[in-house]
């Protein structure tokens, strides 16, 4: 990965938040929040993955999630909760579930890794689709001879080809669970 | 096929073909012939993802246009309605059919991937067809279709298979097609009469055999419609499809005519009836005639093709179809630039209904 992924950990129990941070900070850029409102302050487009405690005194995990959706952020979110939810995680809009307390660094790292993989694919895919749209729009406007003389078009074509290769590498890592999350349709 | 890892990597880059051909018997045939052009059927595994015509129709068409069935054949039929056209033989036992929900891309990707993995070491060339993207786009929105096709093309490439994805260029606007093209290694375009084929590499400098860096069109024009076109297209495709396998230049095996095939003689295959036979039959009502047309087209056709085939006026066709729709015999769906007509039972039935899934 060219750039370290950013993980936001939100839990009102400081020792837990700090322990998670310690496990993750070697591989990821880590942000910590000790309340729901602090989590909202530290959320921006840079954040790739959020570990979200379900019960926080000021703003609950669910409400933070709603805000994430309202802001149109594309991060993937793991729900951390002491009670195993009796509903489908995906239906609630979460991507993964971690049972609290997470005592095993391995388990945490694995979950974060999965979610980072998905956001990486999402981001590359969005970029690829937007470039493909752009290319198609130029093609619709210009004659084939003109295209080869068009610098923007030539650059675009190269970028698409390069991105396609990277996307293919990312897709190799995706398993069926990742894809199920990828194609999960909240209105379905 | 024994190929080393670097060849393998090359093949991964050149294994998915977008087929732009009409939703007509000619276009359907083009798709099958293209599948058969990769390797002789006796050495081919075919996984067919189908949306509209049932597997029985597919098999009958293959027998008519290609001949011998592929060594292995599996269908993923993305249509939950059971439709078995009358008069067609049931499928040979070794042919497997999975029926899946067309609205759920994973329902197609997961079983297809399993099938591809099972075949990976059986020594045959695996070919995947998706028929058709035009109907697929009725079930899922464009962005979902784009991501779904990306995953499909990726998985096809990862096992050194060849993918053929059929789409009617007339139904969609140019921008839709151009956007989708970025997912494929090559685009094969077939003219409405099936006479003219052109091949364009999407990423011009990608294939090992390519000696040019910009997009390059190879036009293939042949007046002999009887097999010659497909032999020629196969020759021009062989550089894309194989790392120079000897079979690519051996024309006879893969285009056997139907007469060489055993049980299915052309006369007892309703899907194979020439469309022009229909008007001469005085016993047919207009509605029967439309239904026969639809059957011969594979259960779906453009409304403009109905007008063309019948010589009725546009408004006559529209009136007759709307009557048939009232009776529940057909369904019309607005797609892109026009209407698609589906035979009842073949239509994308749940495409727009948001409250369907209880089975999760």
XYZ file of C-alpha atoms in Angstrom:
548
model
C 0.000 0.000 0.000
C 1.437 3.347 -1.003
C 0.095 5.162 2.021
C -0.723 4.123 5.547
C -4.415 3.625 6.107
C -6.069 5.655 8.852
C -8.063 3.982 11.640
C -10.284 5.836 14.089
C -10.965 4.090 17.404
C -13.949 5.357 19.386
C -14.644 3.988 22.878
C -15.468 5.777 26.105
C -13.369 3.345 28.127
C -9.940 4.901 27.809
C -7.834 1.839 28.652
C -9.560 -0.128 25.915
C -9.155 2.615 23.330
C -5.510 3.007 24.225
C -4.851 -0.735 24.070
C -6.373 -0.974 20.595
C -4.333 2.017 19.528
C -1.181 0.350 20.710
C -1.920 -2.809 18.748
C -2.654 -0.927 15.578
C -0.223 1.964 15.514
C 2.624 -0.007 14.045
C 0.733 -0.571 10.810
C -1.774 2.212 10.658
C -2.178 5.899 11.301
C -4.355 5.809 14.414
C -6.790 8.384 15.799
C -8.499 7.911 19.146
C -11.750 9.301 20.494
C -13.092 8.809 24.029
C -16.668 9.757 23.226
C -19.143 9.821 20.393
C -18.838 13.566 19.929
C -15.065 13.373 19.872
C -15.381 10.648 17.251
C -17.454 12.966 15.085
C -14.810 15.686 15.451
C -12.065 13.365 14.317
C -13.948 11.941 11.378
C -13.036 13.157 7.934
C -12.423 11.811 4.469
C -8.952 10.595 5.500
C -10.367 7.948 7.802
C -10.512 4.506 6.177
C -11.753 2.355 9.019
C -13.685 3.142 12.222
C -13.859 0.865 15.259
C -17.007 2.023 16.949
C -18.122 1.177 20.462
C -21.826 0.651 20.507
C -22.557 2.193 23.896
C -21.085 5.567 24.553
C -22.729 7.951 27.011
C -23.102 11.023 24.842
C -23.639 9.767 21.312
C -24.156 6.095 20.583
C -22.282 4.091 17.979
C -25.421 3.848 15.857
C -25.804 7.617 15.830
C -22.175 8.098 14.841
C -22.798 5.646 12.024
C -25.820 7.624 10.861
C -23.710 10.757 10.807
C -21.048 8.942 8.776
C -23.683 8.045 6.205
C -25.177 11.538 6.258
C -21.803 13.086 5.559
C -21.319 10.668 2.695
C -18.052 9.329 4.124
C -16.820 6.139 2.516
C -14.994 4.582 5.470
C -15.820 1.048 6.593
C -17.106 0.626 10.131
C -16.746 -2.206 12.639
C -19.202 -2.316 15.504
C -17.598 -3.183 18.837
C -20.102 -4.465 21.365
C -20.321 -6.670 24.434
C -23.592 -8.149 23.274
C -23.607 -10.099 20.078
C -26.231 -8.411 17.944
C -29.178 -10.587 16.947
C -29.564 -8.728 13.671
C -27.651 -8.750 10.445
C -24.665 -6.424 10.818
C -24.839 -5.433 7.167
C -28.487 -4.517 7.486
C -27.614 -2.014 10.185
C -24.994 -0.491 7.955
C -21.917 -1.911 9.702
C -19.278 -3.896 7.876
C -18.025 -6.078 10.694
C -18.677 -6.984 14.295
C -16.164 -7.390 17.097
C -17.159 -8.853 20.424
C -16.048 -6.771 23.357
C -13.652 -6.955 25.028
C -11.270 -7.751 22.218
C -8.442 -9.390 24.081
C -6.531 -10.615 21.115
C -4.441 -8.231 19.011
C -4.505 -10.719 16.162
C -8.274 -10.645 15.889
C -8.350 -6.870 15.876
C -5.635 -6.620 13.259
C -7.389 -9.126 11.056
C -10.660 -7.241 11.159
C -8.979 -3.928 10.424
C -7.028 -5.488 7.589
C -10.209 -6.839 6.010
C -11.901 -3.469 6.210
C -8.874 -1.627 4.853
C -8.846 -4.035 1.919
C -12.465 -3.209 1.212
C -11.986 0.560 1.410
C -8.946 0.303 -0.830
C -10.978 -1.561 -3.416
C -13.859 0.900 -3.032
C -11.611 3.896 -3.498
C -9.802 2.452 -6.504
C -13.083 1.330 -8.023
C -14.681 4.739 -7.599
C -11.684 6.363 -9.198
C -11.653 3.833 -12.024
C -15.340 4.336 -12.740
C -14.993 8.095 -12.711
C -12.042 7.963 -15.109
C -13.913 5.522 -17.338
C -16.873 7.916 -17.406
C -14.590 10.809 -18.240
C -12.921 8.880 -21.024
C -16.280 7.870 -22.459
C -17.458 11.488 -22.371
C -14.427 12.668 -24.340
C -14.841 9.822 -26.825
C -18.434 10.824 -27.421
C -17.382 14.362 -28.302
C -14.363 13.805 -30.518
C -13.530 11.919 -33.671
C -11.114 8.960 -33.308
C -8.314 10.872 -35.108
C -8.652 13.795 -32.733
C -8.398 11.577 -29.686
C -4.826 10.537 -30.226
C -3.746 14.153 -30.454
C -5.592 15.047 -27.292
C -3.160 15.145 -24.363
C -5.841 14.891 -21.727
C -7.247 11.829 -23.418
C -3.900 10.116 -23.808
C -3.038 10.747 -20.162
C -6.429 9.519 -19.093
C -5.997 6.322 -21.072
C -2.647 5.667 -19.449
C -3.977 6.326 -15.987
C -6.907 3.988 -16.577
C -4.625 1.212 -17.792
C -2.376 1.625 -14.773
C -5.255 1.774 -12.335
C -6.785 -1.302 -13.928
C -3.678 -3.281 -13.077
C -3.671 -2.080 -9.474
C -7.379 -2.754 -9.149
C -6.804 -6.267 -10.360
C -4.180 -6.786 -7.669
C -6.552 -5.504 -5.011
C -9.380 -7.681 -6.317
C -7.182 -10.756 -5.990
C -7.261 -10.272 -2.223
C -11.034 -10.047 -1.973
C -12.849 -13.127 -0.750
C -16.540 -13.853 -1.080
C -17.345 -12.230 2.271
C -15.684 -9.038 1.114
C -17.703 -9.153 -2.066
C -20.920 -9.824 -0.212
C -20.286 -6.633 1.737
C -19.274 -4.870 -1.459
C -22.534 -5.736 -3.176
C -24.729 -5.389 -0.153
C -27.626 -3.232 -1.165
C -29.174 -1.392 1.808
C -32.400 -0.963 -0.134
C -32.491 -4.605 -1.196
C -2.797 -26.261 -21.343
C 0.634 -26.064 -19.964
C 1.722 -22.526 -19.737
C 4.377 -20.947 -17.639
C 3.671 -18.222 -15.129
C 4.674 -15.308 -17.272
C 2.424 -16.459 -20.113
C -0.253 -16.895 -17.564
C 0.147 -13.326 -16.494
C -0.082 -12.189 -20.096
C -3.258 -14.144 -20.612
C -4.777 -12.591 -17.563
C -4.542 -9.289 -19.353
C -6.281 -10.393 -22.507
C -9.099 -12.672 -21.721
C -12.331 -10.686 -21.598
C -14.209 -9.684 -24.711
C -17.185 -7.359 -24.990
C -19.402 -8.545 -27.828
C -21.521 -5.793 -29.342
C -24.178 -7.599 -31.316
C -27.930 -7.182 -31.708
C -30.458 -9.032 -29.548
C -31.562 -11.034 -32.558
C -31.093 -14.655 -33.649
C -28.089 -13.395 -35.624
C -26.606 -11.726 -32.558
C -27.312 -14.733 -30.342
C -25.655 -16.939 -32.901
C -22.649 -14.639 -33.079
C -22.201 -15.046 -29.354
C -22.239 -18.841 -29.523
C -19.908 -18.935 -32.501
C -17.508 -16.642 -30.729
C -17.511 -18.968 -27.708
C -16.886 -21.912 -30.002
C -14.092 -20.077 -31.775
C -11.805 -20.163 -28.770
C -11.067 -23.873 -28.862
C -12.852 -26.883 -30.362
C -15.894 -27.712 -28.181
C -14.450 -31.109 -27.298
C -11.714 -29.254 -25.457
C -13.825 -26.502 -23.968
C -15.634 -25.984 -20.668
C -18.442 -23.482 -21.040
C -19.999 -21.684 -18.087
C -22.973 -19.733 -19.374
C -24.513 -16.992 -17.289
C -27.925 -16.522 -18.869
C -30.662 -14.056 -18.061
C -33.502 -14.577 -20.509
C -33.607 -17.681 -22.695
C -33.640 -20.869 -20.605
C -30.708 -23.321 -20.856
C -32.787 -25.664 -23.058
C -32.990 -22.961 -25.725
C -29.302 -22.228 -25.399
C -28.442 -25.885 -25.946
C -30.761 -26.164 -28.950
C -29.186 -23.059 -30.493
C -25.684 -24.327 -29.835
C -26.509 -27.664 -31.484
C -27.875 -25.858 -34.476
C -25.123 -23.307 -34.970
C -22.067 -24.995 -33.571
C -22.780 -28.717 -33.342
C -21.239 -30.847 -30.680
C -21.792 -29.618 -27.145
C -18.764 -28.480 -25.145
C -16.932 -31.082 -23.082
C -18.312 -29.487 -19.928
C -21.321 -27.217 -19.757
C -22.765 -25.431 -16.754
C -25.474 -22.794 -16.595
C -25.998 -20.119 -14.059
C -29.468 -19.052 -15.009
C -30.192 -15.695 -13.459
C -33.927 -15.914 -13.654
C -36.055 -17.333 -10.912
C -38.973 -18.226 -13.135
C -39.102 -21.811 -14.379
C -39.536 -21.691 -18.101
C -39.228 -24.711 -20.258
C -40.213 -24.066 -23.834
C -42.428 -26.781 -25.291
C -40.965 -29.180 -27.732
C -37.369 -28.800 -26.687
C -35.474 -31.759 -25.387
C -34.542 -31.720 -21.765
C -30.912 -31.113 -21.011
C -28.319 -33.853 -21.143
C -27.637 -35.130 -17.654
C -24.084 -33.923 -17.440
C -25.169 -30.316 -17.969
C -25.592 -28.561 -14.653
C -28.019 -25.712 -14.066
C -28.067 -23.364 -11.103
C -30.921 -20.928 -10.823
C -30.079 -17.700 -9.073
C -31.564 -14.344 -8.232
C -30.563 -11.865 -10.946
C -30.693 -8.971 -8.494
C -27.878 -10.350 -6.356
C -24.468 -10.202 -8.070
C -22.927 -12.467 -5.421
C -25.437 -15.201 -6.242
C -23.805 -15.345 -9.646
C -20.183 -14.635 -8.746
C -19.897 -17.247 -5.984
C -21.173 -20.320 -7.887
C -19.391 -19.225 -11.040
C -16.086 -18.943 -9.199
C -16.596 -22.399 -7.716
C -17.303 -23.843 -11.130
C -14.217 -22.208 -12.631
C -12.056 -23.572 -9.843
C -13.447 -27.091 -10.313
C -12.532 -27.003 -13.981
C -9.162 -25.464 -13.539
C -7.142 -28.618 -13.923
C -9.248 -30.671 -16.304
C -7.090 -29.821 -19.298
C -9.732 -27.929 -21.263
C -9.992 -24.268 -22.094
C -12.664 -22.634 -19.968
C -14.971 -20.083 -21.546
C -17.522 -17.943 -19.730
C -20.403 -16.192 -21.407
C -22.716 -13.577 -20.013
C -25.887 -13.192 -22.062
C -26.697 -10.431 -21.998
C -25.409 -7.282 -20.354
C -28.383 -5.506 -21.876
C -30.764 -7.494 -19.697
C -28.391 -7.490 -16.723
C -28.605 -3.687 -16.733
C -32.342 -4.042 -16.197
C -31.756 -5.703 -12.839
C -29.030 -3.642 -11.258
C -28.009 -0.012 -11.524
C -25.080 0.940 -13.705
C -22.530 1.363 -10.908
C -23.355 -2.032 -9.444
C -23.200 -3.607 -12.893
C -19.814 -2.016 -13.466
C -18.354 -3.349 -10.210
C -19.972 -6.730 -10.740
C -18.488 -7.002 -14.209
C -15.127 -5.963 -12.886
C -15.158 -8.819 -10.401
C -16.391 -11.247 -13.051
C -13.713 -10.257 -15.552
C -11.115 -10.451 -12.820
C -12.122 -13.957 -11.749
C -12.299 -15.099 -15.360
C -8.799 -13.773 -15.963
C -7.436 -15.273 -12.761
C -8.130 -18.833 -13.948
C -6.970 -18.203 -17.537
C -10.496 -18.456 -18.832
C -11.976 -16.441 -21.684
C -15.057 -14.309 -21.083
C -17.552 -13.188 -23.712
C -20.090 -10.568 -22.666
C -22.927 -9.915 -25.097
C -24.603 -6.525 -25.310
C -26.804 -4.807 -27.882
C -25.104 -1.532 -28.859
C -28.369 -0.140 -30.221
C -30.157 -0.234 -26.925
C -27.597 1.706 -24.922
C -26.123 5.117 -25.496
C -22.566 5.443 -26.663
C -21.323 6.699 -23.323
C -22.621 3.626 -21.477
C -20.852 1.345 -23.909
C -17.618 3.328 -23.902
C -17.550 3.346 -20.116
C -18.037 -0.419 -19.945
C -15.367 -0.980 -22.577
C -12.665 -0.059 -20.077
C -13.369 -3.344 -18.266
C -12.565 -5.497 -21.278
C -9.464 -6.349 -23.245
C -11.149 -6.325 -26.602
C -14.406 -5.317 -28.210
C -15.896 -7.389 -31.000
C -18.627 -5.639 -32.932
C -20.989 -7.534 -35.189
C -23.186 -5.720 -37.715
C -26.962 -6.345 -37.559
C -26.843 -8.684 -40.563
C -24.007 -10.637 -38.976
C -21.818 -10.127 -42.040
C -19.282 -7.726 -40.696
C -17.104 -8.237 -37.640
C -14.614 -5.821 -36.260
C -12.182 -6.328 -33.429
C -10.709 -3.534 -31.333
C -8.222 -3.973 -28.559
C -9.243 -1.805 -25.650
C -5.775 -1.524 -24.223
C -3.795 -1.430 -27.432
C -0.358 -2.324 -26.119
C -1.379 -5.059 -23.744
C -1.354 -8.356 -25.559
C 1.854 -10.203 -26.077
C 1.255 -10.611 -29.781
C 0.393 -7.013 -30.430
C 2.934 -5.082 -32.452
C 1.241 -1.720 -32.344
C 0.577 0.717 -29.585
C -2.613 2.417 -30.589
C -6.051 0.952 -31.023
C -6.256 -0.957 -34.187
C -9.314 -2.143 -36.045
C -9.391 -5.342 -37.955
C -12.368 -5.426 -40.252
C -13.492 -8.777 -41.448
C -15.881 -8.756 -44.363
C -17.019 -11.920 -46.024
C -19.963 -12.552 -48.339
C -20.263 -16.216 -47.556
C -22.470 -16.381 -44.482
C -22.128 -20.092 -44.040
C -19.394 -20.479 -41.478
C -16.790 -18.427 -43.253
C -17.358 -15.375 -41.171
C -16.735 -17.245 -38.000
C -13.643 -18.953 -39.247
C -12.297 -15.595 -40.236
C -13.181 -13.945 -36.981
C -11.529 -16.772 -35.176
C -8.357 -16.253 -37.110
C -8.329 -12.612 -36.244
C -9.128 -13.429 -32.638
C -6.625 -16.184 -32.211
C -3.933 -13.730 -31.233
C -6.131 -12.578 -28.378
C -7.324 -15.936 -27.253
C -4.293 -18.099 -27.105
C -0.614 -17.998 -26.717
C -0.273 -19.505 -30.179
C -1.936 -22.830 -29.534
C -2.028 -24.939 -32.667
C -5.772 -25.421 -32.449
C -6.326 -21.798 -33.309
C -5.552 -22.358 -36.953
C -7.528 -25.551 -37.272
C -10.887 -24.405 -38.581
C -12.869 -27.583 -39.067
C -13.237 -28.848 -35.549
C -14.896 -25.913 -33.938
C -17.473 -25.066 -36.564
C -19.126 -28.383 -37.232
C -22.439 -27.913 -38.919
C -25.572 -29.177 -37.224
C -26.009 -32.080 -39.614
C -23.053 -33.812 -38.031
C -24.715 -33.798 -34.668
C -26.796 -36.708 -33.492
C -30.283 -36.422 -32.095
C -31.328 -32.831 -32.691
C -32.279 -32.474 -36.317
C -33.083 -28.911 -37.327
C -36.756 -29.632 -37.984
C -37.605 -30.575 -34.418
C -35.922 -27.589 -32.893
C -38.467 -24.784 -32.644
C -35.924 -22.186 -31.606
C -34.149 -22.807 -34.852
C -37.087 -22.111 -37.134
C -36.240 -19.446 -39.622
C -38.175 -16.323 -38.844
C -39.386 -15.934 -42.436
C -41.281 -19.218 -42.248
C -43.732 -17.661 -39.927
C -45.708 -15.250 -42.164
C -46.553 -18.007 -44.641
C -48.409 -19.982 -42.065
C -52.049 -19.038 -42.484
C -53.063 -20.729 -39.242
C -51.205 -18.250 -37.115
C -52.948 -15.331 -35.500
C -50.996 -12.105 -35.178
C -50.434 -12.800 -31.512
C -49.123 -16.276 -32.261
C -46.853 -14.757 -34.809
C -45.421 -12.277 -32.315
C -44.972 -15.047 -29.790
C -43.129 -17.193 -32.305
C -40.939 -14.277 -33.218
C -40.127 -13.731 -29.565
C -39.328 -17.395 -29.085
C -36.996 -17.419 -32.055
C -35.247 -14.342 -30.666
C -34.678 -16.059 -27.337
C -37.597 -14.666 -25.367
C -36.746 -10.997 -25.718
C -36.470 -8.573 -28.585
C -36.478 -4.911 -29.355
C -39.862 -3.488 -30.289
C -38.285 -1.985 -33.406
C -37.292 -5.500 -34.476
C -40.912 -6.605 -34.194
C -41.839 -3.800 -36.578
C -39.084 -4.775 -38.951
C -39.848 -8.503 -38.961
C -43.583 -8.135 -39.459
C -43.800 -5.185 -41.852
C -46.589 -3.829 -39.718
C -46.553 -0.142 -38.969
C -45.078 1.101 -35.718
C -48.474 2.007 -34.370
C -49.958 -1.355 -35.345
C -47.162 -3.130 -33.528
C -47.552 -0.887 -30.534
C -51.304 -1.538 -30.408
C -50.946 -5.301 -30.731
C -48.230 -5.432 -28.113
C -50.180 -3.363 -25.691
C -53.143 -5.727 -26.060
C -50.882 -8.681 -25.459
C -49.441 -6.942 -22.455
C -52.955 -6.462 -21.029
C -53.531 -10.177 -21.407
C -50.287 -10.933 -19.605
C -48.709 -12.606 -22.618
C -45.758 -10.261 -22.801
C -44.093 -7.494 -20.831
C -42.536 -4.383 -22.243
C -39.635 -2.747 -20.503
C -38.198 0.623 -21.363
C -34.477 0.122 -21.802
C -32.102 2.830 -22.864
C -33.331 4.104 -26.165
C -36.369 1.929 -26.733
C -38.627 -0.845 -25.597
C -37.621 -4.424 -25.067
C -40.413 -6.940 -25.389
C -40.238 -9.997 -23.155
C -42.276 -13.138 -23.530
C -44.253 -13.742 -20.375
C -42.105 -15.660 -17.899
C -38.886 -14.325 -19.399
C -39.142 -10.758 -18.176
C -36.946 -9.176 -15.527
C -39.777 -9.654 -13.094
C -38.477 -8.253 -9.848
C -36.205 -5.641 -11.287
C -37.757 -2.615 -9.698
C -39.397 -3.978 -6.584
C -37.521 -2.975 -3.434
C -39.375 -5.171 -0.946
C -38.633 -8.617 -2.196
C -35.915 -10.194 -0.115
C -37.115 -12.150 2.842
C -34.793 -15.046 2.368
C -31.664 -13.658 3.987
